Amino acid sequence: MGYSKSGQNARGILTRLYSRAFVMAEPDGSNRVAFVSIDIGMVSQRLRLEVLDRLQSKYGSLYRKDNVILSGTHTHSGPAGYFQYTVFVIASAGFSNRTFQYMVSGIVKSIEIAHANMKPGKIFINKGNVDGVQINRSPYSYLQNPESERARYSSNTDKEMVVLKMVDLNGDDLGLISWFAIHPVSMNSSNHLVNGDNMGYASYLFEQEKNRGHLPGHGPYVAAFASSNLGDVSPNILGPHCINTGEPCDNANSSCPIGGSDMCIAKGPGRDIFDSTQIIGKTLYQRAKELYTSASQEVTGPLASAHQWANMTDVTVWLNSTHSVKTCKPALGYSFAAGTIDGVGGLNFTQGMTEGGPFWDTIRDQLLGKPSEEIIECQKPKPILIPTGELSKPHPWHPDIVDVQIITLGSLAITAIPGEFTTMSGRRLREAVQAEFASYGMQNMTVVVSGLCNVYTHYITTYEEYQVQRYEAASTIYGPHTLSAYIQLFRGLAKAIATDTVANLSRGPEPPYFKQLQVPLTPNIVDRTPSGKTFGDVLEPLKPQYRVGEVAEVVFVGANPKNSAENQTHDTFLTVEKYENTSATWQIVYNDASWETRFYWHKGSLGQSKAAIEWHIPATAQPGLYRIRYFGHKRKQNLFQSPVILSFEGTSSTFTIAAT
């Protein structure tokens, strides 16, 4: 989920995706908040509603819509299929209940673990700049903002990282939350392996360091690298170049003289996408570690939370005491189809299109119906490609009802943003919310923009950025005044918290929960083996010996990895194991969450498939005897019976790593 690129299906795992939950409560347990950072593209409304439903049935009114924030890291290498609005159902090739239930269960489980592990402790906050990891991918849009406003900032991206350090009363480390504005798109749209991208790698490094001796995903310490106002921020810091000529294409339309916008692609700092992900992720990890180590300012004071549902298609925004403007029914503009320098659209649209064309207008009118004058007028200067707010079959194409939410921990306010704010949008919101708190007596609040929370509504640009209609503006679905509407709504929440009038806030209109969503068109078929083989048999064996820096690869008779979501006998697809002479046992040294391993699934015909496992042998690997194991689940069905899913495993021959 993320690039909306047809054919970009999952074909294996580089690293596991995690939900990282933090529960914080006042000493008497009365007020509490939960912040959850999840290795997914974004939180969908349906996901949030289902998680809250399960929490209510287990804990009653302890965890609620106002005091639980669910935030996606925005990795573009996680699964799709967990949305209820039609645009995202189409982009996901259906709603996969299997994926959805698995994600809900994982998120709820992480909250349950945090709930059960609570102990008295302290929180410290620190802030500092991170250099060399971001560029603004729409600098032309940014330059539309007033010069006087831009002059107040030294950069066209937000370089500040905010870090929360959590320790127990003995000073022992418990966890970290970091917020930073960067797109996790170091892994580009050519990637087919599930992983957490650069932010996931930063979490991985921090947790591996703090949980020494534990496999990834195990151990008590949790480090979340959460998203922020990343809308126009790319990690592909070498910038956009025409891949056919090598010329830079950092122009208003991100277009190349030969080949147009499809040729204009940004590159990361590494030799390939894996290397770029690690370079960016490692820099984030190292800076977070510095800020964490030196954090000394304690967060004290009460906890509070406020939430409203708002109909974002119909917000009246008061610009001053006499002038008001309105938000619009949602729509996607022409340049939405252009994509970005991090992932091009492929249909020869360009960014910055402020006028439509007869060819695509005719196709739109015939396929979807003509947009109304009202929506055309309201969304100007956006030329409408898809009038989503006027499409309701089989279900509405975009949300009307959107969550706005703030939780405060003493002098820290976390704003839960239902989409992707650009750099300047985030700055304006933070400043407005901070000023609102101050005007009601809460001075010097630190305001954090937490991105991709609760429901996904694409992008939010400033009014000025909206006028030039690059990708982010074309994807600002509620029209030119979307940001002003959010600022007004979040100021209302800040005022309610500051004046202790949260109880008087209107709940707002409740969001829908749709039945009968379109299921994926990929059928579940029975797994089969080549004749004379069984599941887990080795098809391509390992060599007897490897050296550090080489790749050990073994291929097994495989089965569809999706089966493992239904029968969870095994919690990894693979292990790399080392023989310990002293205990005469095999010890697991890597699993499928390790960065050194890669699991590939090669789909064959008639239910046959292969599982290829790679171990990229690191310099830290000790000499000795090793083996690789594969753990799978097969779908079996006898005539006139329901299918069953059965576990199996395979083991490679042993091999040695030679001392270098």
XYZ file of C-alpha atoms in Angstrom:
660
model
C 0.000 0.000 0.000
C 1.352 3.414 -0.955
C 2.418 3.649 -4.568
C -0.881 2.428 -6.071
C 1.201 0.694 -8.718
C -0.493 -2.249 -10.401
C 1.676 -5.344 -10.305
C 3.474 -4.269 -7.135
C 2.396 -7.293 -5.118
C 4.097 -8.706 -2.049
C 6.476 -11.523 -2.942
C 8.299 -12.022 0.324
C 9.607 -10.479 3.515
C 12.669 -8.394 4.249
C 11.578 -7.449 7.786
C 8.495 -7.904 9.947
C 6.039 -5.079 10.511
C 5.249 -4.162 14.119
C 2.699 -2.256 16.140
C 4.424 -0.345 18.947
C 2.122 0.780 21.754
C 2.816 3.135 24.653
C 0.330 3.555 27.483
C 0.873 6.473 29.865
C -1.252 7.127 32.959
C -1.295 9.537 35.883
C -0.015 7.920 39.118
C -3.533 7.232 40.431
C -4.444 5.625 37.096
C -7.343 8.006 36.491
C -6.309 9.708 33.258
C -4.453 7.717 30.658
C -3.500 7.925 26.998
C -2.246 5.385 24.468
C -0.044 6.261 21.503
C 0.451 3.504 18.937
C 2.892 3.737 16.024
C 2.252 1.043 13.412
C 4.473 -0.124 10.538
C 1.803 0.419 7.877
C 1.125 2.966 5.162
C -1.601 4.715 7.106
C -4.334 3.963 9.624
C -7.691 3.400 7.961
C -10.964 4.425 9.548
C -12.170 0.842 9.588
C -8.983 -0.315 11.308
C -9.382 2.302 14.033
C -13.072 1.590 14.592
C -12.424 -2.140 14.910
C -9.453 -1.673 17.276
C -11.517 0.639 19.511
C -14.379 -1.845 19.447
C -12.135 -4.664 20.648
C -10.557 -2.470 23.313
C -13.982 -1.509 24.616
C -15.104 -5.125 24.872
C -11.958 -5.977 26.860
C -11.368 -2.849 28.976
C -14.710 -1.019 29.031
C -14.220 2.763 28.935
C -10.485 2.704 29.735
C -9.333 3.101 26.098
C -11.526 5.331 23.954
C -11.651 7.320 20.748
C -10.336 10.413 22.552
C -7.351 8.889 24.400
C -6.016 6.361 21.854
C -4.005 7.606 18.858
C -3.217 5.124 16.095
C -0.519 6.433 13.746
C 0.983 4.791 10.651
C 4.715 5.135 9.967
C 3.828 5.490 6.264
C 6.028 2.678 4.995
C 5.095 1.989 1.371
C 6.167 -1.655 1.729
C 3.310 -2.923 3.905
C 0.106 -4.693 2.888
C -2.957 -3.080 1.337
C -6.546 -4.239 1.618
C -7.672 -2.873 5.018
C -9.813 0.056 3.846
C -13.546 0.589 3.426
C -13.697 3.619 1.106
C -13.842 2.721 -2.576
C -10.763 4.660 -3.810
C -8.566 2.648 -1.438
C -10.432 -0.600 -2.111
C -9.648 -0.128 -5.812
C -6.003 0.741 -5.055
C -5.789 -2.366 -2.836
C -7.478 -4.665 -5.372
C -10.179 -5.400 -2.804
C -10.772 -5.573 0.935
C -8.910 -8.509 2.476
C -10.600 -9.512 5.699
C -7.711 -11.870 6.435
C -5.183 -9.028 6.266
C -7.524 -6.710 8.162
C -8.193 -9.109 11.061
C -4.490 -9.952 11.351
C -3.581 -6.253 11.568
C -6.324 -5.489 14.100
C -5.217 -8.405 16.280
C -1.587 -7.288 16.188
C -2.429 -3.689 17.110
C -4.714 -4.757 19.963
C -2.118 -7.242 21.202
C 0.547 -4.528 21.371
C -1.796 -2.342 23.450
C -2.587 -5.304 25.719
C 1.143 -5.938 26.279
C 1.725 -2.252 27.126
C -1.311 -2.269 29.440
C -0.019 -5.337 31.307
C 3.550 -4.009 31.579
C 2.857 -0.609 33.128
C 5.194 0.518 35.883
C 6.022 3.805 37.625
C 8.468 5.844 35.605
C 9.481 9.151 34.086
C 9.350 10.700 30.625
C 12.012 13.067 29.302
C 11.774 15.152 26.139
C 14.498 16.364 23.797
C 14.659 18.017 20.388
C 17.363 18.439 17.778
C 17.943 18.729 14.050
C 18.731 15.828 11.734
C 20.762 16.775 8.676
C 21.345 15.018 5.374
C 18.280 12.784 5.197
C 15.550 14.830 3.475
C 14.774 17.017 0.505
C 11.563 18.849 -0.331
C 10.105 17.026 -3.330
C 7.844 19.937 -4.321
C 10.086 22.985 -3.853
C 8.133 24.911 -6.488
C 4.983 24.531 -4.352
C 6.836 25.565 -1.197
C 8.002 28.761 -2.931
C 4.357 29.820 -3.387
C 4.120 30.448 0.370
C 4.604 34.114 1.368
C 8.228 35.229 1.338
C 7.830 36.739 4.798
C 6.735 33.339 6.119
C 9.515 31.427 4.379
C 12.094 33.910 5.707
C 11.364 32.692 9.247
C 12.706 29.214 8.437
C 16.188 28.129 7.406
C 15.020 25.155 5.347
C 12.151 24.010 3.112
C 11.811 20.853 5.257
C 11.355 20.446 9.006
C 14.650 19.089 10.301
C 13.660 18.897 13.969
C 13.267 15.510 15.606
C 11.319 15.287 18.862
C 12.240 12.418 21.169
C 10.461 11.083 24.250
C 12.613 8.949 26.553
C 10.825 6.614 28.962
C 12.556 5.120 31.995
C 11.447 3.388 35.184
C 12.135 4.850 38.638
C 15.550 3.144 38.704
C 16.459 4.961 35.505
C 16.345 1.755 33.457
C 15.319 2.214 29.834
C 11.743 1.339 28.819
C 11.144 2.929 25.444
C 11.347 5.800 23.007
C 8.968 7.673 20.726
C 10.515 9.879 18.070
C 8.644 12.083 15.599
C 10.307 13.197 12.393
C 9.090 14.333 8.964
C 10.307 11.977 6.239
C 8.614 9.768 3.654
C 9.493 6.087 4.154
C 10.040 5.591 0.421
C 13.724 4.673 0.348
C 12.346 1.359 -0.933
C 10.865 2.441 -4.249
C 7.960 0.986 -6.214
C 10.158 -1.738 -7.749
C 10.250 -3.424 -4.318
C 8.172 -6.556 -3.601
C 9.394 -7.396 -0.078
C 7.401 -6.449 3.027
C 9.440 -4.119 5.267
C 9.288 -1.017 7.463
C 11.520 1.126 5.186
C 13.865 3.751 6.681
C 11.805 4.480 9.818
C 11.367 0.757 10.420
C 15.118 0.272 10.099
C 15.750 3.039 12.660
C 13.394 1.253 15.094
C 15.126 -2.042 14.322
C 18.589 -0.668 15.120
C 17.466 1.014 18.349
C 15.619 -2.077 19.585
C 18.449 -4.426 18.617
C 20.851 -2.303 20.648
C 18.606 -2.109 23.710
C 17.407 -5.742 23.546
C 20.820 -7.371 23.228
C 20.640 -11.146 23.045
C 17.056 -11.059 21.770
C 15.861 -11.750 18.250
C 14.145 -8.836 16.444
C 10.604 -8.279 17.710
C 11.480 -9.795 21.080
C 12.715 -8.176 24.264
C 11.239 -5.548 26.588
C 12.469 -2.331 24.943
C 10.276 -0.602 22.326
C 11.473 2.203 20.010
C 8.917 3.899 17.754
C 9.947 6.207 14.930
C 6.641 7.885 14.177
C 5.586 9.966 11.178
C 5.046 13.716 11.117
C 4.386 16.434 8.496
C 6.094 14.459 5.727
C 3.784 15.378 2.839
C 6.423 17.020 0.636
C 9.509 15.395 2.187
C 11.551 12.736 0.376
C 14.489 10.654 1.656
C 15.817 10.329 -1.898
C 18.369 13.043 -1.273
C 20.266 12.888 -4.568
C 17.168 14.540 -5.987
C 15.156 14.071 -9.193
C 17.008 13.268 -12.410
C 15.896 12.128 -15.851
C 16.750 8.448 -15.800
C 17.318 8.473 -19.576
C 19.690 11.462 -19.776
C 20.932 12.070 -16.234
C 19.802 15.723 -16.363
C 18.195 17.195 -13.204
C 14.395 17.646 -13.481
C 13.641 19.690 -10.382
C 11.216 21.916 -12.283
C 7.629 23.028 -11.712
C 6.267 19.935 -13.483
C 8.972 17.375 -12.525
C 9.177 16.584 -16.223
C 11.951 15.541 -18.612
C 12.444 16.864 -22.192
C 12.347 13.290 -23.496
C 9.861 10.926 -21.877
C 8.010 13.471 -19.737
C 7.320 12.994 -16.023
C 7.655 9.199 -16.115
C 11.424 9.657 -16.545
C 11.838 12.059 -13.601
C 12.782 9.958 -10.578
C 14.653 10.760 -7.356
C 17.432 8.566 -6.021
C 18.597 7.825 -2.507
C 22.215 7.950 -1.316
C 22.941 4.209 -1.561
C 24.063 1.855 -4.313
C 20.553 0.309 -4.325
C 17.240 0.698 -2.460
C 18.327 -1.624 0.358
C 21.484 0.400 0.922
C 19.618 3.742 0.769
C 17.093 2.511 3.333
C 19.896 1.547 5.700
C 21.851 4.791 5.225
C 18.822 7.006 5.950
C 17.536 4.739 8.753
C 20.933 4.580 10.431
C 21.265 8.375 10.440
C 17.815 8.699 12.043
C 18.738 6.064 14.636
C 22.079 7.709 15.485
C 20.542 11.167 15.934
C 17.680 9.748 18.032
C 20.250 7.943 20.180
C 22.160 11.193 20.794
C 18.965 13.038 21.742
C 17.801 10.130 23.886
C 21.096 9.904 25.764
C 21.207 13.644 26.500
C 17.479 14.078 27.294
C 17.144 15.816 30.664
C 13.925 17.868 30.515
C 11.246 15.892 32.359
C 7.657 15.899 31.124
C 5.409 16.606 34.091
C 1.804 17.591 34.575
C -1.619 16.144 33.875
C -2.739 14.015 30.943
C -5.684 15.112 28.821
C -7.332 14.195 25.543
C -9.963 15.579 23.201
C -11.586 14.190 20.066
C -14.259 15.133 17.580
C -15.625 13.748 14.370
C -16.006 16.449 11.747
C -17.764 16.434 8.403
C -14.812 17.715 6.383
C -16.968 18.271 3.284
C -18.902 21.028 5.006
C -16.732 23.096 7.355
C -17.260 26.850 7.403
C -13.911 28.497 8.116
C -13.901 32.020 9.501
C -10.881 33.853 8.097
C -11.819 36.911 10.176
C -14.961 38.266 11.823
C -16.640 39.027 8.482
C -15.189 36.623 5.904
C -15.770 32.901 5.746
C -14.914 30.154 3.265
C -15.925 26.495 2.999
C -14.413 23.099 2.451
C -15.581 20.946 -0.451
C -16.860 17.510 -1.259
C -13.705 15.469 -1.881
C -12.080 15.217 -5.302
C -8.742 14.165 -6.769
C -7.089 16.445 -9.320
C -5.339 15.611 -12.573
C -1.878 15.724 -11.020
C -2.854 13.041 -8.506
C -2.362 10.658 -11.440
C 1.147 12.020 -12.090
C 2.509 10.556 -8.862
C 5.747 12.014 -7.485
C 9.503 11.849 -8.009
C 9.414 9.002 -5.442
C 6.893 6.991 -7.469
C 5.661 8.141 -10.876
C 2.087 7.597 -12.051
C 2.848 6.011 -15.424
C -0.056 7.521 -17.420
C 1.843 10.539 -18.742
C 0.121 13.034 -16.454
C 2.420 15.763 -15.133
C 2.520 17.551 -11.808
C 1.214 21.105 -11.755
C -1.767 20.596 -14.072
C -4.239 23.431 -13.430
C -6.362 22.588 -16.470
C -7.954 19.334 -17.547
C -8.070 17.992 -21.077
C -10.836 16.704 -23.349
C -9.397 13.177 -23.596
C -9.385 12.342 -19.869
C -12.464 14.499 -19.182
C -14.445 12.423 -21.689
C -13.240 9.140 -20.221
C -14.068 10.413 -16.704
C -17.542 11.585 -17.734
C -18.366 8.268 -19.407
C -16.957 6.026 -16.677
C -17.849 7.974 -13.530
C -20.232 10.736 -14.541
C -19.654 14.459 -14.972
C -18.644 16.385 -11.831
C -21.194 18.975 -10.698
C -20.647 22.712 -11.161
C -20.624 23.013 -7.372
C -17.648 20.687 -6.886
C -15.775 22.149 -9.897
C -16.220 25.671 -8.531
C -15.389 24.746 -4.938
C -12.197 22.841 -5.812
C -10.751 25.514 -8.162
C -8.064 25.783 -9.482
C -7.945 21.977 -9.237
C -9.038 20.307 -12.492
C -11.039 17.318 -11.262
C -9.982 13.891 -12.466
C -12.116 11.858 -10.030
C -15.060 13.583 -8.285
C -14.914 11.112 -5.382
C -17.324 13.105 -3.205
C -20.072 12.524 -5.762
C -19.445 8.800 -6.173
C -21.163 6.397 -3.803
C -21.230 3.005 -5.526
C -20.692 0.420 -4.190
C -19.792 2.626 -1.199
C -18.605 6.235 -0.870
C -15.247 6.683 -2.555
C -13.771 8.935 0.144
C -14.550 9.693 3.795
C -16.756 12.634 4.776
C -16.410 12.087 8.523
C -12.873 12.605 9.790
C -11.281 12.376 13.256
C -9.555 15.349 14.841
C -7.789 14.573 18.111
C -5.223 15.935 20.545
C -3.650 14.241 23.537
C -1.521 16.220 25.989
C 1.182 14.988 28.335
C 1.972 17.954 30.532
C 3.491 20.554 28.204
C 3.519 18.233 25.150
C 0.568 18.215 22.765
C 0.301 15.441 20.172
C -2.008 16.366 17.292
C -3.365 13.321 15.460
C -3.414 14.316 11.787
C -5.612 12.211 9.455
C -3.292 12.426 6.481
C -0.091 13.985 5.186
C 0.616 17.618 6.023
C 3.258 19.382 3.946
C 6.146 21.097 5.704
C 4.515 24.536 5.827
C 1.074 23.127 6.669
C 2.599 21.425 9.703
C 4.345 24.621 10.766
C 1.124 26.633 10.542
C -0.846 24.058 12.512
C 1.772 23.761 15.264
C 1.991 27.522 15.617
C -1.790 27.997 15.712
C -2.336 25.227 18.283
C 0.520 26.504 20.443
C -0.925 30.050 20.324
C -4.390 28.742 21.227
C -3.038 26.896 24.276
C -1.082 30.008 25.306
C -4.075 32.316 25.026
C -5.864 30.158 27.619
C -2.974 29.982 30.059
C -1.017 26.942 28.862
C 2.278 28.595 27.913
C 5.226 27.129 25.995
C 3.501 23.974 24.818
C 5.521 21.733 22.498
C 3.162 20.755 19.673
C 3.945 17.622 17.685
C 2.326 16.761 14.369
C 1.676 13.030 14.361
C 0.907 11.893 10.829
C -1.250 9.234 9.160
C -3.578 8.898 12.162
C -7.061 7.422 12.555
C -8.399 7.851 8.998
C -6.643 8.531 5.691
C -7.521 11.661 3.718
C -4.448 11.943 1.449
C -2.609 15.302 1.631
C -3.072 18.724 3.183
C -1.215 21.607 1.513
C -1.357 25.303 2.300
C -3.776 27.505 0.341
C -0.831 28.958 -1.612
C 0.651 25.537 -2.449
C -2.799 24.409 -3.576
C -2.851 27.052 -6.321
C -0.087 25.382 -8.379
C -1.591 21.873 -8.172
C 1.404 19.620 -7.887
C 0.743 16.070 -6.661
C 0.262 17.007 -2.992
C -2.219 19.767 -3.878
C -4.118 17.600 -6.366
C -4.442 15.117 -3.482
C -5.733 17.722 -1.000
C -9.190 16.288 -1.311
C -11.393 18.766 0.578
C -10.316 21.776 -1.485
C -8.156 24.887 -1.061
C -9.275 25.652 2.503
C -8.619 22.185 3.939
C -5.702 23.342 6.102
C -7.628 26.352 7.466
C -10.463 23.998 8.428
C -8.122 21.675 10.299
C -6.457 24.603 12.084
C -9.881 25.849 13.203
C -10.898 22.375 14.425
C -7.628 21.676 16.257
C -7.728 25.116 17.893
C -11.169 24.183 19.208
C -9.746 21.020 20.782
C -6.798 22.927 22.274
C -9.125 25.504 23.796
C -11.311 22.754 25.297
C -8.291 21.096 26.936
C -6.873 24.414 28.193
C -10.192 25.547 29.658
C -11.148 22.098 30.956
C -14.315 22.030 28.836
C -13.654 18.832 26.860
C -16.911 17.392 28.245
C -18.822 20.142 26.408
C -17.352 19.361 22.968
C -19.853 17.977 20.478
C -19.052 14.398 19.417
C -19.774 15.217 15.820
C -21.396 12.921 13.235
C -20.463 9.254 13.595
C -18.524 7.629 10.712
C -20.108 4.744 8.770
C -19.080 1.081 8.893
C -19.796 -0.560 5.551
C -20.889 -4.142 4.997
C -20.226 -6.288 1.883
C -16.928 -4.833 0.780
C -15.387 -6.043 -2.484
C -13.198 -9.034 -1.686
C -9.850 -9.564 -3.455
C -10.139 -11.251 -6.824
C -7.146 -13.512 -6.111
C -8.667 -16.885 -5.183
C -7.409 -19.093 -2.370
C -6.189 -22.220 -4.100
C -4.929 -25.507 -2.726
C -1.120 -25.764 -2.466
C 0.517 -28.565 -4.432
C 4.000 -30.034 -4.789
C 5.934 -31.258 -7.839
C 5.563 -35.030 -8.275
C 7.755 -37.023 -5.943
C 8.306 -34.025 -3.622
C 6.794 -32.975 -0.311
C 6.397 -29.523 1.237
C 9.666 -28.312 2.722
C 11.898 -30.446 0.482
C 15.066 -28.726 -0.686
C 15.009 -27.964 -4.428
C 18.248 -25.986 -4.671
C 20.726 -26.822 -1.909
C 23.299 -24.686 -0.137
C 27.022 -24.900 -0.782
C 28.984 -26.678 1.968
C 30.942 -23.543 2.855
C 30.549 -19.738 2.779
C 32.549 -16.694 3.766
C 31.481 -13.475 5.457
C 29.987 -11.082 2.877
C 28.577 -13.874 0.713
C 24.900 -14.816 0.342
C 23.740 -18.280 1.379
C 20.600 -19.146 -0.613
C 18.446 -22.257 -0.405
C 15.185 -23.020 -2.251
C 12.406 -25.195 -0.788
C 9.134 -26.622 -2.074
C 6.847 -23.882 -0.756
C 3.250 -22.933 -0.044
C 1.375 -19.628 -0.106
C 2.670 -17.464 2.788
C -0.847 -16.010 3.255
C -1.854 -19.328 4.810
C 0.302 -18.415 7.800
C -2.177 -15.676 8.736
C -4.838 -18.335 9.285
C -2.765 -20.979 11.070
C -0.177 -19.327 13.292
C 1.735 -22.436 14.413
C 4.990 -20.720 13.443
C 5.807 -17.058 14.067
C 8.586 -16.860 11.467
C 9.011 -18.153 7.923
C 12.668 -18.886 8.474
C 15.480 -19.316 10.951
C 19.233 -19.280 10.567
C 20.618 -21.583 13.260
C 24.147 -22.136 14.583
C 25.309 -25.365 16.207
C 26.600 -24.884 19.745
C 29.092 -27.588 20.659
C 28.970 -26.916 24.374
C 25.234 -27.606 24.651
C 24.984 -29.821 21.524
C 21.948 -27.782 20.382
C 20.977 -25.573 17.462
C 20.588 -21.905 18.467
C 18.477 -19.486 16.403
C 20.637 -16.513 15.421
C 18.391 -14.830 12.800
C 14.700 -14.947 11.866
C 12.562 -13.392 9.131
C 12.520 -10.037 10.957
C 16.314 -9.800 10.695
C 17.751 -7.396 8.124
C 20.323 -10.018 7.155
C 17.666 -12.432 5.857
C 15.282 -12.289 2.902
C 12.354 -14.582 2.249
C 11.114 -14.781 -1.353
C 7.981 -16.578 -2.490
C 7.953 -17.595 -6.156
C 4.456 -18.426 -7.343
C 4.290 -21.196 -9.933
C 1.309 -22.711 -11.731
C -1.449 -25.028 -10.472
C -0.788 -24.285 -6.810
C 2.920 -25.056 -6.927
C 5.415 -22.562 -5.516
C 8.967 -22.175 -4.264
C 10.294 -20.498 -1.125
C 13.775 -19.037 -1.484
C 15.649 -17.982 1.636
C 18.719 -15.756 1.527
C 21.103 -15.050 4.361
C 23.387 -12.104 3.649
C 26.231 -13.187 5.896
C 27.357 -10.198 8.008
C 30.865 -9.425 9.179
C 29.734 -10.262 12.736
C 28.918 -13.897 11.854
C 30.986 -16.319 13.937
C 32.785 -19.226 12.236
C 31.042 -22.569 12.783
C 28.344 -24.941 11.606
C 24.982 -23.511 10.409
C 21.670 -24.529 8.870
C 18.615 -22.703 7.475
C 15.058 -23.770 8.235
C 11.799 -22.904 6.501
C 8.407 -22.862 8.239
C 5.244 -22.794 6.148
C 1.554 -23.614 6.069
C -0.209 -25.428 3.229
C -3.841 -25.234 2.190
C -5.313 -28.703 1.701
C -8.835 -29.642 0.643
C -10.437 -33.023 0.199
C -13.511 -33.486 -1.953
C -16.720 -32.161 -0.318
C -14.770 -30.966 2.753
C -13.757 -27.540 4.017
C -10.140 -26.566 3.426
C -7.664 -27.073 6.247
C -4.357 -25.303 6.778
C -1.530 -27.494 8.034
C 1.947 -26.514 9.153
C 5.135 -28.018 7.755
C 8.846 -27.284 7.875
C 11.992 -27.863 5.883
C 15.654 -27.932 6.856
C 18.687 -27.273 4.674
C 21.885 -29.250 4.700
C 24.473 -27.954 7.152
C 27.200 -25.589 6.024
C 30.181 -23.915 7.583
C 31.313 -20.343 7.732
C 35.064 -20.221 7.453
C 37.191 -17.998 9.633
C 38.525 -15.184 7.462
